Each structure stands twice: as structure tokens, then as C-alpha cells.
Short mmCIF file of C-alpha atoms in Angstrom, two decimals:
data_model
loop_
_atom_site.label_atom_id
_atom_site.label_comp_id
_atom_site.label_asym_id
_atom_site.label_seq_id
_atom_site.Cartn_x
_atom_site.Cartn_y
_atom_site.Cartn_z
CA MET A 1429 -99.36 137.25 -43.10
CA ARG A 1430 -95.63 137.32 -42.34
CA LEU A 1431 -94.16 140.64 -41.20
CA LEU A 1432 -91.14 141.78 -43.18
CA THR A 1433 -88.00 143.45 -41.93
CA PRO A 1434 -87.04 146.68 -43.76
CA LEU A 1435 -84.17 146.41 -46.20
CA LEU A 1436 -82.07 149.00 -44.37
CA ALA A 1437 -82.26 147.07 -41.13
CA LEU A 1438 -80.95 144.00 -42.96
CA ARG A 1439 -78.07 145.98 -44.46
CA ILE A 1440 -78.84 144.62 -47.92
CA ARG A 1441 -78.35 146.91 -50.89
CA PRO A 1442 -80.99 146.67 -53.63
CA HIS A 1443 -79.73 145.20 -56.88
CA PRO A 1444 -81.06 145.85 -60.41
CA HIS A 1445 -82.12 142.19 -60.61
CA HIS A 1446 -83.18 141.91 -56.99
CA ILE A 1447 -86.57 140.29 -56.30
CA SER A 1448 -88.26 140.44 -52.92
CA LEU A 1449 -91.65 139.91 -51.38
CA PHE A 1450 -92.13 143.68 -51.73
CA ARG A 1451 -92.30 143.29 -55.52
CA ARG A 1452 -93.52 140.05 -57.03
CA ASN A 1453 -93.38 139.56 -60.77
CA PRO A 1454 -96.87 139.12 -62.23
CA SER A 1455 -95.47 137.05 -65.08
CA LEU A 1456 -95.49 134.03 -62.76
CA SER A 1457 -99.19 133.57 -63.45
CA ARG A 1458 -98.87 133.91 -67.22
CA SER A 1459 -97.88 131.44 -69.87
CA PHE A 1460 -95.04 132.15 -72.24
CA ALA A 1461 -97.34 131.18 -75.12
CA SER A 1462 -98.68 133.76 -77.56
CA PRO A 1463 -102.35 134.85 -77.49
CA GLY A 1464 -104.73 132.26 -78.84
CA THR A 1465 -102.61 129.22 -77.96
CA PRO A 1466 -103.65 126.80 -75.20
CA PHE A 1467 -102.39 127.70 -71.73
CA LYS A 1468 -99.21 125.90 -70.73
CA PRO A 1469 -97.67 126.51 -67.31
CA PRO A 1470 -94.14 127.92 -67.43
CA GLN A 1471 -91.37 125.40 -66.87
CA TYR A 1472 -89.02 125.85 -63.96
CA GLY A 1473 -85.70 124.34 -63.00
CA GLN A 1474 -87.24 121.37 -61.19
CA PRO A 1475 -90.60 119.64 -60.79
CA LEU A 1476 -93.25 121.67 -58.94
CA SER A 1477 -96.87 120.88 -58.20
CA LEU A 1478 -97.77 123.50 -60.83
CA THR A 1479 -95.88 121.71 -63.60
CA HIS A 1480 -95.55 118.09 -62.41
CA PRO A 1481 -98.67 117.19 -60.40
CA HIS A 1482 -97.89 113.50 -60.97
CA LEU A 1483 -94.69 113.93 -58.92
CA VAL A 1484 -95.33 116.84 -56.55
CA ARG A 1485 -98.60 117.06 -54.66
CA PRO A 1486 -100.21 120.33 -53.59
CA GLY A 1487 -98.48 121.63 -50.49
CA GLN A 1488 -95.21 119.89 -51.35
CA LEU A 1489 -92.11 121.74 -52.49
CA THR A 1490 -90.26 118.64 -53.68
CA PRO A 1491 -91.70 115.14 -54.19
CA GLY A 1492 -92.72 113.83 -50.78
CA ILE A 1493 -91.46 116.83 -48.77
CA SER A 1494 -93.85 119.65 -47.87
CA VAL A 1495 -93.22 123.37 -47.86
CA GLY A 1496 -93.77 123.26 -44.10
CA GLU A 1497 -91.07 120.63 -43.66
CA TYR A 1498 -88.43 122.90 -45.20
CA GLU A 1499 -89.64 125.79 -43.06
CA LYS A 1500 -89.38 123.61 -39.95
CA ARG A 1501 -85.82 122.58 -40.83
CA ARG A 1502 -84.68 126.18 -41.15
CA LYS A 1503 -86.37 127.16 -37.90
CA GLN A 1504 -84.70 124.26 -36.10
CA LEU A 1505 -81.37 125.38 -37.49
CA VAL A 1506 -81.66 129.02 -36.45
CA GLU A 1507 -82.66 127.89 -32.96
CA ARG A 1508 -79.13 126.50 -32.65
CA VAL A 1509 -77.32 129.76 -33.43
CA GLU A 1510 -77.14 133.12 -31.68
CA GLN A 1511 -79.29 136.14 -32.53
CA ASP A 1512 -78.26 137.93 -35.75
CA ALA A 1513 -75.92 135.10 -36.73
CA ILE A 1514 -75.50 134.42 -40.45
CA ILE A 1515 -75.82 130.98 -42.03
CA VAL A 1516 -74.28 130.55 -45.49
CA SER A 1517 -74.86 127.36 -47.48
CA MET A 1518 -73.67 126.79 -51.03
CA GLY A 1519 -75.30 124.52 -53.56
CA ALA A 1520 -73.35 122.24 -55.88
CA LYS A 1521 -71.87 123.09 -59.25
CA THR A 1522 -72.27 121.15 -62.46
CA ILE A 1523 -69.57 118.47 -62.60
CA TYR A 1524 -67.96 117.52 -65.91
CA CYS A 1525 -66.54 114.11 -66.77
CA SER A 1526 -64.77 115.52 -69.83
CA GLN A 1527 -64.77 118.59 -72.03
CA ASN A 1528 -68.37 119.89 -72.24
CA ILE A 1529 -69.77 116.53 -71.11
CA PHE A 1530 -71.46 116.89 -67.74
CA TYR A 1531 -72.75 114.41 -65.21
CA LYS A 1532 -76.38 114.45 -64.19
CA PHE A 1533 -76.66 117.16 -61.59
CA ARG A 1534 -76.97 116.30 -57.90
CA GLN A 1535 -77.52 119.10 -55.43
CA GLY A 1536 -75.30 119.59 -52.40
CA THR A 1537 -76.98 117.70 -49.59
CA ASP A 1538 -77.03 120.29 -46.80
CA PHE A 1539 -78.19 123.04 -49.18
CA ASN A 1540 -80.85 120.72 -50.57
CA TYR A 1541 -82.01 119.83 -47.06
CA LEU A 1542 -82.47 123.50 -46.14
CA THR A 1543 -83.98 124.86 -49.35
CA GLY A 1544 -85.22 122.13 -51.70
CA PHE A 1545 -83.73 124.17 -54.55
CA ASN A 1546 -82.36 121.76 -57.12
CA GLU A 1547 -80.47 123.86 -59.67
CA PRO A 1548 -76.69 124.30 -59.89
CA GLU A 1549 -74.83 127.49 -58.95
CA ALA A 1550 -77.06 128.57 -56.07
CA ALA A 1551 -76.57 129.70 -52.48
CA VAL A 1552 -78.54 130.83 -49.46
CA ILE A 1553 -77.92 133.29 -46.64
CA ILE A 1554 -80.12 132.89 -43.57
CA ARG A 1555 -79.94 135.53 -40.85
CA LYS A 1556 -81.53 134.88 -37.47
CA ASP A 1557 -83.67 137.85 -36.50
CA ALA A 1558 -86.56 138.88 -34.25
CA SER A 1559 -89.26 138.66 -36.93
CA PRO A 1560 -92.25 136.35 -36.43
CA ARG A 1561 -90.58 133.93 -38.83
CA GLY A 1562 -87.41 134.00 -36.78
CA TYR A 1563 -85.08 134.50 -39.71
CA HIS A 1564 -84.59 136.26 -43.03
CA MET A 1565 -83.67 134.13 -46.05
CA THR A 1566 -81.92 135.36 -49.19
CA LEU A 1567 -81.52 132.98 -52.12
CA PHE A 1568 -78.93 133.45 -54.88
CA VAL A 1569 -79.96 131.62 -58.01
CA PRO A 1570 -79.33 131.46 -61.77
CA VAL A 1571 -81.24 134.11 -63.69
CA ARG A 1572 -83.61 133.09 -66.47
CA SER A 1573 -82.72 134.07 -70.01
CA ALA A 1574 -83.76 133.17 -73.53
CA GLU A 1575 -80.40 131.46 -74.03
CA SER A 1576 -80.66 129.33 -70.90
CA ASP A 1577 -84.24 128.40 -71.77
CA LEU A 1578 -83.05 127.26 -75.20
CA TRP A 1579 -79.99 125.28 -74.11
CA GLU A 1580 -80.82 124.07 -70.60
CA GLY A 1581 -84.57 124.43 -70.17
CA GLY A 1582 -86.47 126.48 -67.64
CA ARG A 1583 -85.04 127.95 -64.47
CA SER A 1584 -86.93 128.98 -61.37
CA GLY A 1585 -85.23 132.37 -61.50
CA LEU A 1586 -85.51 135.21 -59.02
CA ASP A 1587 -89.30 135.18 -59.15
CA GLY A 1588 -89.53 131.46 -58.45
CA ALA A 1589 -87.05 131.68 -55.59
CA VAL A 1590 -89.46 133.99 -53.77
CA GLU A 1591 -92.75 132.54 -55.00
CA PHE A 1592 -92.04 128.85 -54.47
CA PHE A 1593 -88.99 128.44 -52.25
CA GLY A 1594 -89.87 130.84 -49.47
CA ALA A 1595 -87.06 133.33 -49.94
CA ASP A 1596 -87.63 136.80 -48.54
CA GLU A 1597 -85.36 138.10 -51.28
CA ALA A 1598 -83.56 136.71 -54.30
CA TYR A 1599 -80.49 137.86 -56.22
CA PRO A 1600 -78.32 136.52 -59.01
CA LEU A 1601 -75.39 134.53 -57.67
CA SER A 1602 -73.09 137.27 -58.99
CA SER A 1603 -74.51 139.58 -56.31
CA MET A 1604 -73.46 137.34 -53.46
CA PRO A 1605 -70.13 139.09 -52.74
CA SER A 1606 -71.74 142.47 -52.10
CA VAL A 1607 -74.62 141.05 -50.07
CA LEU A 1608 -72.34 138.84 -48.00
CA GLN A 1609 -70.00 141.76 -47.45
CA ASP A 1610 -72.81 143.63 -45.69
CA HIS A 1611 -73.04 140.84 -43.12
CA LEU A 1612 -69.40 140.09 -42.37
CA TYR A 1613 -68.98 142.67 -39.62
CA SER A 1614 -72.55 143.14 -38.38
CA ALA A 1615 -73.15 139.45 -37.65
CA PRO A 1616 -71.73 138.01 -34.41
CA SER A 1617 -70.96 134.71 -36.15
CA ILE A 1618 -70.93 133.33 -39.67
CA TYR A 1619 -71.74 129.64 -40.06
CA ILE A 1620 -70.25 128.32 -43.28
CA ASP A 1621 -68.43 125.18 -44.33
CA LEU A 1622 -64.72 125.68 -44.89
CA PRO A 1623 -62.72 122.76 -46.29
CA PRO A 1624 -60.00 121.93 -43.75
CA SER A 1625 -57.27 121.92 -46.38
CA LYS A 1626 -58.10 125.39 -47.69
CA SER A 1627 -57.95 128.86 -46.23
CA LYS A 1628 -60.95 131.16 -45.89
CA ARG A 1629 -59.54 133.28 -48.69
CA SER A 1630 -59.15 130.51 -51.25
CA PHE A 1631 -62.52 129.02 -50.29
CA LEU A 1632 -64.38 132.28 -50.85
CA SER A 1633 -62.44 132.88 -54.02
CA GLY A 1634 -63.84 129.64 -55.40
CA LEU A 1635 -67.39 130.47 -54.37
CA LEU A 1636 -67.45 134.10 -55.40
CA SER A 1637 -65.44 134.04 -58.60
CA SER A 1638 -68.06 135.96 -60.58
CA SER A 1639 -66.53 139.33 -59.68
CA SER A 1640 -62.77 139.55 -59.15
CA SER A 1641 -62.85 142.98 -57.50
CA ALA A 1642 -65.65 142.04 -55.12
CA THR A 1643 -63.95 138.72 -54.39
CA SER A 1644 -60.72 140.47 -53.46
CA ASP A 1645 -62.66 142.76 -51.15
CA ILE A 1646 -64.45 139.84 -49.49
CA GLU A 1647 -61.21 137.90 -49.10
CA SER A 1648 -59.44 140.76 -47.40
CA GLN A 1649 -62.35 141.38 -45.03
CA VAL A 1650 -62.76 137.72 -44.11
CA ALA A 1651 -59.05 137.50 -43.39
CA LYS A 1652 -59.48 140.34 -40.88
CA LEU A 1653 -62.39 138.77 -39.02
CA PRO A 1654 -61.77 138.05 -35.32
CA PRO A 1655 -60.75 134.49 -34.46
CA GLY A 1656 -63.73 132.24 -33.85
CA LYS A 1657 -66.21 134.34 -35.80
CA VAL A 1658 -66.34 131.89 -38.71
CA LYS A 1659 -67.85 128.59 -37.54
CA PRO A 1660 -68.64 125.28 -39.26
CA LEU A 1661 -72.19 124.80 -40.48
CA ASN A 1662 -72.17 121.14 -41.46
CA MET A 1663 -72.18 119.77 -37.91
CA LEU A 1664 -75.36 121.72 -37.10
CA VAL A 1665 -77.16 120.63 -40.26
CA GLN A 1666 -76.08 117.01 -39.97
CA ALA A 1667 -77.38 116.87 -36.40
CA LEU A 1668 -80.80 117.74 -37.84
CA ARG A 1669 -80.46 115.36 -40.79
CA LEU A 1670 -79.59 112.47 -38.47
CA VAL A 1671 -83.18 112.25 -37.18
CA LYS A 1672 -85.57 111.51 -40.02
CA SER A 1673 -89.04 113.07 -40.16
CA PRO A 1674 -92.14 111.03 -41.09
CA GLU A 1675 -92.00 112.50 -44.60
CA GLU A 1676 -88.37 111.43 -44.98
CA VAL A 1677 -89.15 107.96 -43.63
CA ALA A 1678 -91.93 107.54 -46.19
CA LEU A 1679 -89.53 108.36 -49.03
CA MET A 1680 -86.87 106.03 -47.65
CA LYS A 1681 -89.42 103.23 -47.37
CA GLN A 1682 -90.36 103.82 -51.01
CA ALA A 1683 -86.69 103.77 -52.00
CA GLY A 1684 -86.27 100.53 -50.05
CA ASP A 1685 -89.28 98.96 -51.75
CA ILE A 1686 -88.03 99.96 -55.21
CA ALA A 1687 -84.55 98.55 -54.62
CA SER A 1688 -86.10 95.42 -53.09
CA LYS A 1689 -88.06 94.84 -56.27
CA GLY A 1690 -84.92 95.44 -58.30
CA HIS A 1691 -83.03 92.77 -56.34
CA THR A 1692 -85.93 90.32 -56.56
CA GLU A 1693 -86.19 90.75 -60.33
CA VAL A 1694 -82.42 90.35 -60.72
CA MET A 1695 -82.53 87.06 -58.82
CA LYS A 1696 -85.09 85.82 -61.33
CA PHE A 1697 -83.15 87.27 -64.28
CA ALA A 1698 -79.73 85.78 -63.41
CA ARG A 1699 -78.44 82.64 -65.12
CA PRO A 1700 -75.09 81.02 -65.94
CA ASP A 1701 -72.96 82.60 -68.68
CA LEU A 1702 -74.70 85.95 -68.31
CA PRO A 1703 -72.36 88.95 -67.86
CA GLU A 1704 -72.35 90.56 -64.44
CA ALA A 1705 -72.99 93.89 -66.17
CA HIS A 1706 -76.35 92.59 -67.40
CA LEU A 1707 -77.50 92.20 -63.81
CA GLN A 1708 -76.44 95.75 -63.06
CA ALA A 1709 -78.34 97.01 -66.10
CA HIS A 1710 -81.43 94.99 -65.19
CA PHE A 1711 -81.43 96.31 -61.62
CA GLU A 1712 -81.10 99.90 -62.78
CA TYR A 1713 -83.83 99.36 -65.39
CA ILE A 1714 -86.30 97.98 -62.85
CA CYS A 1715 -85.59 100.81 -60.41
CA ALA A 1716 -86.04 103.41 -63.15
CA LEU A 1717 -89.39 101.89 -64.12
CA GLU A 1718 -90.47 102.22 -60.49
CA GLY A 1719 -89.56 105.92 -60.35
CA SER A 1720 -85.97 106.05 -59.12
CA GLU A 1721 -83.90 108.85 -60.65
CA ARG A 1722 -80.52 107.14 -60.32
CA SER A 1723 -78.52 104.48 -58.52
CA ALA A 1724 -77.48 105.49 -55.02
CA TYR A 1725 -73.93 104.34 -55.88
CA VAL A 1726 -72.05 102.25 -58.44
CA PRO A 1727 -73.50 98.74 -58.01
CA VAL A 1728 -71.37 95.78 -57.03
CA VAL A 1729 -72.18 92.63 -59.04
CA ALA A 1730 -69.54 90.15 -57.92
CA SER A 1731 -69.82 86.54 -59.03
CA GLY A 1732 -67.65 83.72 -57.76
CA ALA A 1733 -64.35 84.76 -56.20
CA ASN A 1734 -65.02 88.37 -57.21
CA GLY A 1735 -67.19 88.42 -54.10
CA LEU A 1736 -63.99 88.54 -52.04
CA VAL A 1737 -63.43 92.09 -53.30
CA ILE A 1738 -65.63 94.30 -51.14
CA HIS A 1739 -65.86 97.19 -53.61
CA TYR A 1740 -65.79 95.18 -56.84
CA THR A 1741 -67.49 97.40 -59.44
CA VAL A 1742 -65.96 96.48 -62.81
CA ASN A 1743 -68.76 93.90 -63.24
CA ASP A 1744 -67.18 92.46 -66.38
CA CYS A 1745 -67.07 88.69 -65.80
CA LEU A 1746 -69.40 85.94 -66.95
CA MET A 1747 -71.30 84.21 -64.16
CA LYS A 1748 -70.73 80.47 -63.90
CA ASP A 1749 -73.02 77.65 -62.91
CA GLY A 1750 -72.55 76.76 -59.25
CA GLU A 1751 -71.26 80.19 -58.22
CA LEU A 1752 -72.74 82.72 -55.87
CA VAL A 1753 -73.24 86.31 -56.97
CA LEU A 1754 -73.11 89.16 -54.45
CA ILE A 1755 -75.05 92.27 -55.47
CA ASP A 1756 -74.71 95.48 -53.48
CA ALA A 1757 -77.08 97.95 -55.14
CA GLY A 1758 -79.48 100.67 -54.06
CA CYS A 1759 -81.45 103.46 -55.63
CA GLU A 1760 -82.08 107.14 -55.03
CA LEU A 1761 -85.64 108.42 -54.93
CA HIS A 1762 -86.26 112.16 -54.66
CA SER A 1763 -82.89 112.70 -52.93
CA TYR A 1764 -83.20 109.75 -50.51
CA CYS A 1765 -81.15 106.56 -50.75
CA SER A 1766 -81.63 102.86 -50.22
CA ASP A 1767 -78.75 100.40 -49.75
CA ILE A 1768 -79.22 96.64 -50.07
CA THR A 1769 -76.85 93.70 -50.46
CA ARG A 1770 -78.01 90.21 -51.31
CA THR A 1771 -76.05 87.08 -52.19
CA PHE A 1772 -77.69 84.29 -54.17
CA PRO A 1773 -76.84 81.21 -56.27
CA VAL A 1774 -76.51 81.75 -60.01
CA SER A 1775 -78.06 78.32 -60.61
CA GLY A 1776 -81.01 79.04 -58.30
CA LYS A 1777 -80.03 76.55 -55.59
CA PHE A 1778 -77.44 76.88 -52.82
CA SER A 1779 -74.88 74.11 -52.48
CA PRO A 1780 -74.59 72.68 -48.93
CA ALA A 1781 -71.45 74.74 -48.19
CA GLN A 1782 -72.93 77.90 -49.68
CA LYS A 1783 -76.11 77.42 -47.68
CA ASP A 1784 -74.23 76.90 -44.40
CA LEU A 1785 -72.08 80.01 -44.82
CA TYR A 1786 -75.02 82.09 -46.05
CA GLN A 1787 -77.13 81.03 -43.08
CA ALA A 1788 -74.32 82.02 -40.71
CA VAL A 1789 -74.14 85.53 -42.15
CA LEU A 1790 -77.93 85.82 -42.23
CA GLU A 1791 -78.14 84.93 -38.53
CA VAL A 1792 -75.66 87.69 -37.69
CA ASN A 1793 -77.77 90.11 -39.72
CA LYS A 1794 -80.96 89.13 -37.89
CA ARG A 1795 -79.39 89.10 -34.44
CA CYS A 1796 -77.99 92.60 -34.97
CA VAL A 1797 -81.27 93.95 -36.35
CA ALA A 1798 -83.02 92.71 -33.20
CA LEU A 1799 -80.71 94.89 -31.07
CA CYS A 1800 -81.64 98.10 -32.91
CA GLU A 1801 -83.94 99.52 -30.28
CA VAL A 1802 -84.36 102.87 -28.54
CA ASN A 1803 -83.13 103.34 -24.97
CA ASN A 1804 -81.06 100.18 -24.71
CA GLY A 1805 -77.73 102.00 -25.04
CA TRP A 1806 -76.60 100.42 -28.29
CA THR A 1807 -74.49 102.53 -30.63
CA MET A 1808 -73.22 101.75 -34.11
CA ASN A 1809 -69.77 101.09 -32.63
CA SER A 1810 -71.04 98.73 -29.94
CA LEU A 1811 -73.28 96.97 -32.46
CA HIS A 1812 -70.27 96.32 -34.66
CA THR A 1813 -68.28 94.91 -31.74
CA ARG A 1814 -71.15 92.59 -30.87
CA SER A 1815 -71.55 91.58 -34.53
CA VAL A 1816 -67.95 90.33 -34.59
CA THR A 1817 -68.72 88.14 -31.57
CA PHE A 1818 -71.87 86.88 -33.28
CA MET A 1819 -69.88 86.14 -36.42
CA LYS A 1820 -67.32 84.10 -34.50
CA GLU A 1821 -70.11 82.10 -32.86
CA GLU A 1822 -71.91 81.42 -36.13
CA LEU A 1823 -68.74 80.48 -38.04
CA ASN A 1824 -67.58 78.15 -35.30
CA GLN A 1825 -70.87 76.27 -35.54
CA ILE A 1826 -69.99 75.34 -39.13
CA GLY A 1827 -66.41 74.30 -38.45
CA PHE A 1828 -64.18 77.38 -38.57
CA GLY A 1829 -62.69 76.88 -35.11
CA LEU A 1830 -61.97 80.55 -34.47
CA SER A 1831 -60.43 81.15 -31.05
CA HIS A 1832 -61.03 84.88 -30.64
CA ASP A 1833 -62.92 87.79 -32.15
CA HIS A 1834 -59.87 89.07 -34.01
CA ALA A 1835 -59.85 85.91 -36.09
CA ALA A 1836 -63.43 86.61 -37.10
CA SER A 1837 -62.60 90.20 -38.00
CA ILE A 1838 -60.05 88.95 -40.54
CA LEU A 1839 -62.88 87.24 -42.40
CA TYR A 1840 -65.24 90.15 -41.67
CA PRO A 1841 -63.03 93.21 -42.20
CA HIS A 1842 -65.56 96.04 -42.59
CA GLY A 1843 -67.97 97.86 -40.33
CA LEU A 1844 -71.46 96.63 -39.63
CA SER A 1845 -73.29 99.91 -40.19
CA HIS A 1846 -73.41 103.42 -41.52
CA TYR A 1847 -76.10 106.07 -41.33
CA LEU A 1848 -78.37 106.33 -44.36
CA GLY A 1849 -80.47 109.17 -45.71
CA MET A 1850 -80.00 111.81 -48.39
CA ASP A 1851 -76.45 110.53 -48.78
CA LEU A 1852 -75.47 106.88 -48.91
CA HIS A 1853 -73.00 107.33 -46.06
CA ASP A 1854 -75.19 109.93 -44.44
CA THR A 1855 -74.20 112.51 -41.82
CA PRO A 1856 -70.52 111.46 -41.68
CA LEU A 1857 -69.83 113.92 -38.85
CA ALA A 1858 -72.37 112.22 -36.58
CA SER A 1859 -70.59 110.08 -34.01
CA LYS A 1860 -70.95 106.32 -34.25
CA SER A 1861 -70.85 106.35 -30.46
CA THR A 1862 -74.22 108.12 -30.32
CA PRO A 1863 -76.93 105.89 -28.76
CA LEU A 1864 -79.55 104.84 -31.28
CA GLN A 1865 -82.54 107.20 -31.24
CA ASN A 1866 -86.02 107.31 -32.67
CA GLY A 1867 -85.72 108.44 -36.30
CA HIS A 1868 -82.20 107.19 -36.95
CA VAL A 1869 -81.77 105.11 -40.11
CA LEU A 1870 -78.75 102.84 -40.45
CA THR A 1871 -77.63 99.81 -42.40
CA ILE A 1872 -76.93 96.38 -40.94
CA GLU A 1873 -74.52 94.59 -43.28
CA PRO A 1874 -72.41 91.74 -41.89
CA GLY A 1875 -70.29 89.88 -44.40
CA VAL A 1876 -67.78 87.04 -44.68
CA TYR A 1877 -65.06 86.69 -47.31
CA VAL A 1878 -63.18 83.40 -47.15
CA PRO A 1879 -59.81 83.46 -48.93
CA TYR A 1880 -58.02 80.46 -50.36
CA ASP A 1881 -56.21 79.86 -47.09
CA SER A 1882 -55.56 76.53 -45.37
CA ARG A 1883 -56.57 78.00 -42.00
CA TYR A 1884 -60.20 77.86 -43.09
CA PRO A 1885 -62.36 74.91 -44.22
CA LYS A 1886 -61.61 74.22 -47.87
CA HIS A 1887 -65.23 73.89 -48.98
CA PHE A 1888 -65.78 77.56 -48.05
CA HIS A 1889 -62.78 78.90 -49.98
CA GLY A 1890 -63.60 81.65 -52.47
CA LEU A 1891 -67.03 82.42 -51.04
CA GLY A 1892 -67.98 86.03 -50.37
CA ILE A 1893 -71.35 86.65 -48.72
CA ARG A 1894 -72.97 89.82 -47.40
CA VAL A 1895 -76.56 90.47 -46.32
CA GLU A 1896 -77.54 94.12 -45.88
CA ASP A 1897 -80.76 95.82 -44.81
CA ASP A 1898 -81.85 99.38 -44.01
CA ILE A 1899 -83.21 99.84 -40.48
CA LEU A 1900 -85.35 102.62 -39.01
CA ILE A 1901 -85.16 103.02 -35.24
CA THR A 1902 -88.64 103.43 -33.70
CA PRO A 1903 -90.04 103.31 -30.14
CA GLU A 1904 -91.79 100.07 -31.08
CA GLY A 1905 -88.57 98.43 -32.25
CA PRO A 1906 -86.55 98.20 -35.47
CA LEU A 1907 -88.42 98.66 -38.73
CA VAL A 1908 -86.73 97.00 -41.70
CA LEU A 1909 -87.22 99.38 -44.63
CA THR A 1910 -86.01 96.68 -47.04
CA SER A 1911 -88.22 93.88 -45.72
CA HIS A 1912 -89.65 93.15 -49.18
CA CYS A 1913 -86.26 91.95 -50.42
CA PRO A 1914 -85.89 88.16 -50.03
CA LYS A 1915 -83.16 87.03 -47.64
CA GLU A 1916 -84.28 83.74 -46.07
CA VAL A 1917 -82.76 80.78 -47.90
CA ALA A 1918 -86.10 79.44 -49.11
CA ASP A 1919 -87.23 82.87 -50.30
CA VAL A 1920 -83.97 83.58 -52.12
CA GLU A 1921 -84.14 80.26 -53.94
CA ALA A 1922 -87.79 80.85 -54.80
CA ALA A 1923 -86.96 84.28 -56.21
CA CYS A 1924 -84.13 82.81 -58.28
CA GLN A 1925 -86.55 80.24 -59.68
CA GLY A 1926 -89.13 82.89 -60.57
CA LEU A 1927 -91.57 81.93 -57.84
CA LEU A 1928 -91.47 85.35 -56.13
CA GLY A 1929 -91.90 88.89 -57.44
#
């Protein structure tokens, strides 16, 4: 049984709606149904093993991620800060595309990584202490009400924050100013993410807008804090996120398999005179059937010369017989992303020129994947540099006559890789000069885009080709998480002709 630190020692003032491990609400074990009706577990703000056993297994907090995994993450984080330091992480808000019309909610990644709490308008304060747990966690969450149950569905509430998410205490978000105020001077450091373009005052004003008087008090006190007391949190969390756990790897492999099936089915589905948008819809449909909650990003479906536009997303042209179509599309599964690009012939068969250029790009992809090993010193930056050399070599074999790497980089203008995980471009603060390590996941995505330019062989003009896979770094060598997606010429043509998948 975990020992608890007294409230006074934590400098936290009790709140009328405060819930802690000292006082659990017995209603958690009761149904909201009236006497005589069949028992129905209460609904919360996200799937739990209690309510969604088909998604969340016993012992898991979120699908695929155990309660112990979240505990381990928080312990690893507090090991990186000084005693009595405060960690403050804010969840995301609901985002609106127009008046009263909201987007599907996606939790802030760092907050999600630390808590697994997947409702908007939430926050967490973690204080490193000398307890057996090593820290004290306070969650600030939306409070349940009859109105919110009616309009938005169930919330986890203060009870659920303690019962399921491991909080030592829980408050409404409106209480955050007063609770945070108690820590500002007693803590040696406060780790929180401050946008570089905003001051501490305006940042806190945005977070703590529920009480203008308390916000003003917090702003004035933060402004008086000694220099260096407020420190960035995101670099610490992203350093942890960079190395994937076995549970994370399993989810990313599932996401890769789902997107691979989506691409394979789209190859079979494609035909001349079909709108590009139909391929996007078919991919998203297949992924949804397989359990994906959303696309990892807006898909690129670029037929013909549209493939020369790297981020072509309008997807509003008709595909023509004899063209290639480049599809860059991935899915998100339980907060983890996949990212795949494939290029294939609309007619089901590569022309000789298309096949030659495709094979050149594919060879660069495979040669770079083979370098993704532990302890050989390769970084994402050095891999990209080598990929440009590989691209020059492969293109020269099919008649491009490039004299130096810079000429190849004109045809191949983007980077080879990015980290992948809970975000598509994961852990952006992690250096691309970091040597590849066990547990890193990155993309390998060489591409060539040949303009209508007399410097290049005419039969390649207007062709845009990219081949992208997701790679896990392991001690045994690179593991391709998207290996079920066809990429060899014969396999791609077979998929297009309905002979695969």
C-alpha cells in the first residue's frame, strides 16, 4: 500500500470539490440506473477496461498501454528533476473549425504520454518528493454534471481521476490557480512549457482564465520568480518519448499493419477515371474498419504530374490511364501513428520508364533501411547525406548524368527521415544528430520529382515517386514496421491487379 504525504506538507488547500485517496466516492461501484433495472457500468470520458473490455484489457489504462507503463514514465521523468521540483503539463482544449462546430478531440501529446487522460480542459501537477512513490500527482479535470452527461456524455470526473488514473488528488480545473500558487515559491524549479513568443504572464493567463482574480495573482507572482526558476518541460518528456517501450512498439506495429492493408486495398481499388478523393476515402474506410480512430495526417493522393507537389492534398483530379499515383497516407491507432508512402501505376502495370525510376528510388529506400542499426554511428542527418549519394548513383545508372550530390538534391529536395510515434513528426526537439538507438522509430522516405526540364531525360518528365517505410531500431537490426505493404515492383503490380491482399 502506498504511503501518502499529509496535505499540509504538500501546501495544498482542500477544495469543496477536492477528491483524494483519503476519501474515495463509493458511487464509483454503483450504476446510475434505478433499482430493478439491469446493471450498466457508468460511462466515463474515455474507454476503460470496465466499460470497453473489447478495447482495453485488464491492467491497461488506455488500449495497449498498461497502468504500470504510465507509472514508469512519470517515475523516469521525476528522476530527471531536482527534489521538490514541480512539473506542470497542460492537456489540449477543444478546437473549433467554425462557430459551435468542433473538431474531433486529440489530447496534447506530452500530457497524454504522462497521464493517459483523454478529455479536454485538463492539467497535471507532479511534485517530486521523498514518498515511496517518489512523487505526488494532482490532476485537474472537468467535473461531471447532469448537463455535461446529457450534451457530451460521461466524464471521468474527480473520482475517476483518482480511481483510474493514479492521481493522489483531483480538483476541478478552476482550482488550478490556487493550487499552483501554493507551489510557486516553495518549489526550487517549475518545469512547464512556455511558448517562445509569449511571456509567462500571457501564457498563464490563457491557461488559468477560469478565475480573473486568481489569474492576476498568479501572473504577478510568476513575474517575480527568480531568473531560471521556470524551466522547459518538453525537452525532458520528449527525451523519454524518443525511446519506445515494447507496449508502444506493439501499437506502432499494429498501426503499420493497418495502414499497410489500407494501401494494399487502394492499389486494388484504383482505376483510370476514378477521382483521387475516392482513393483517400477508400484508404480511410479500410483503416477505420481495422480499428484506426483517424488518419495520422491529411492524405496525399497525387496522380500524374500532381506527384511533383510534395504536399499535394487537394486530391481533386481524375486519374488517367498510364499515370502513376503517389499516396502518402497513414493512420492513428490509440494515439500512435503510422506513415507510409507508395507509388503505383493506375493501370496496374509500370511502363519501362516508370519502372526504372521507381526501382531507383526503391533501391535508395532499401539501402538506407539496411544502415539503420545500433552502434554504427549513423544519425538521421548522416543517413540523409548518404541517401543523396545513393540517389545520385541510382539515377546515373538510368541515364541522368548527375555530376555531384547537389544535382541529386534538386530532384530529391526533402529530408530522408523524421522520428515517428505519438505524433507524426514525433519529438521535434530531439536532435537529428543523435546516433540511432534501440527503441528509436523513424521513417525512411527517399523520393524523386522530375520536372519538365531539358536537363533530365525526357521520358522521366512529370514523374514523382516516393517510397516510405517506418523503421524500428533494434539490437538485431532494423525492423520494418510497414513490411506488409507491397513495395517490390512485382508485388505492387500484383496488388494493383487484385492478386494480393
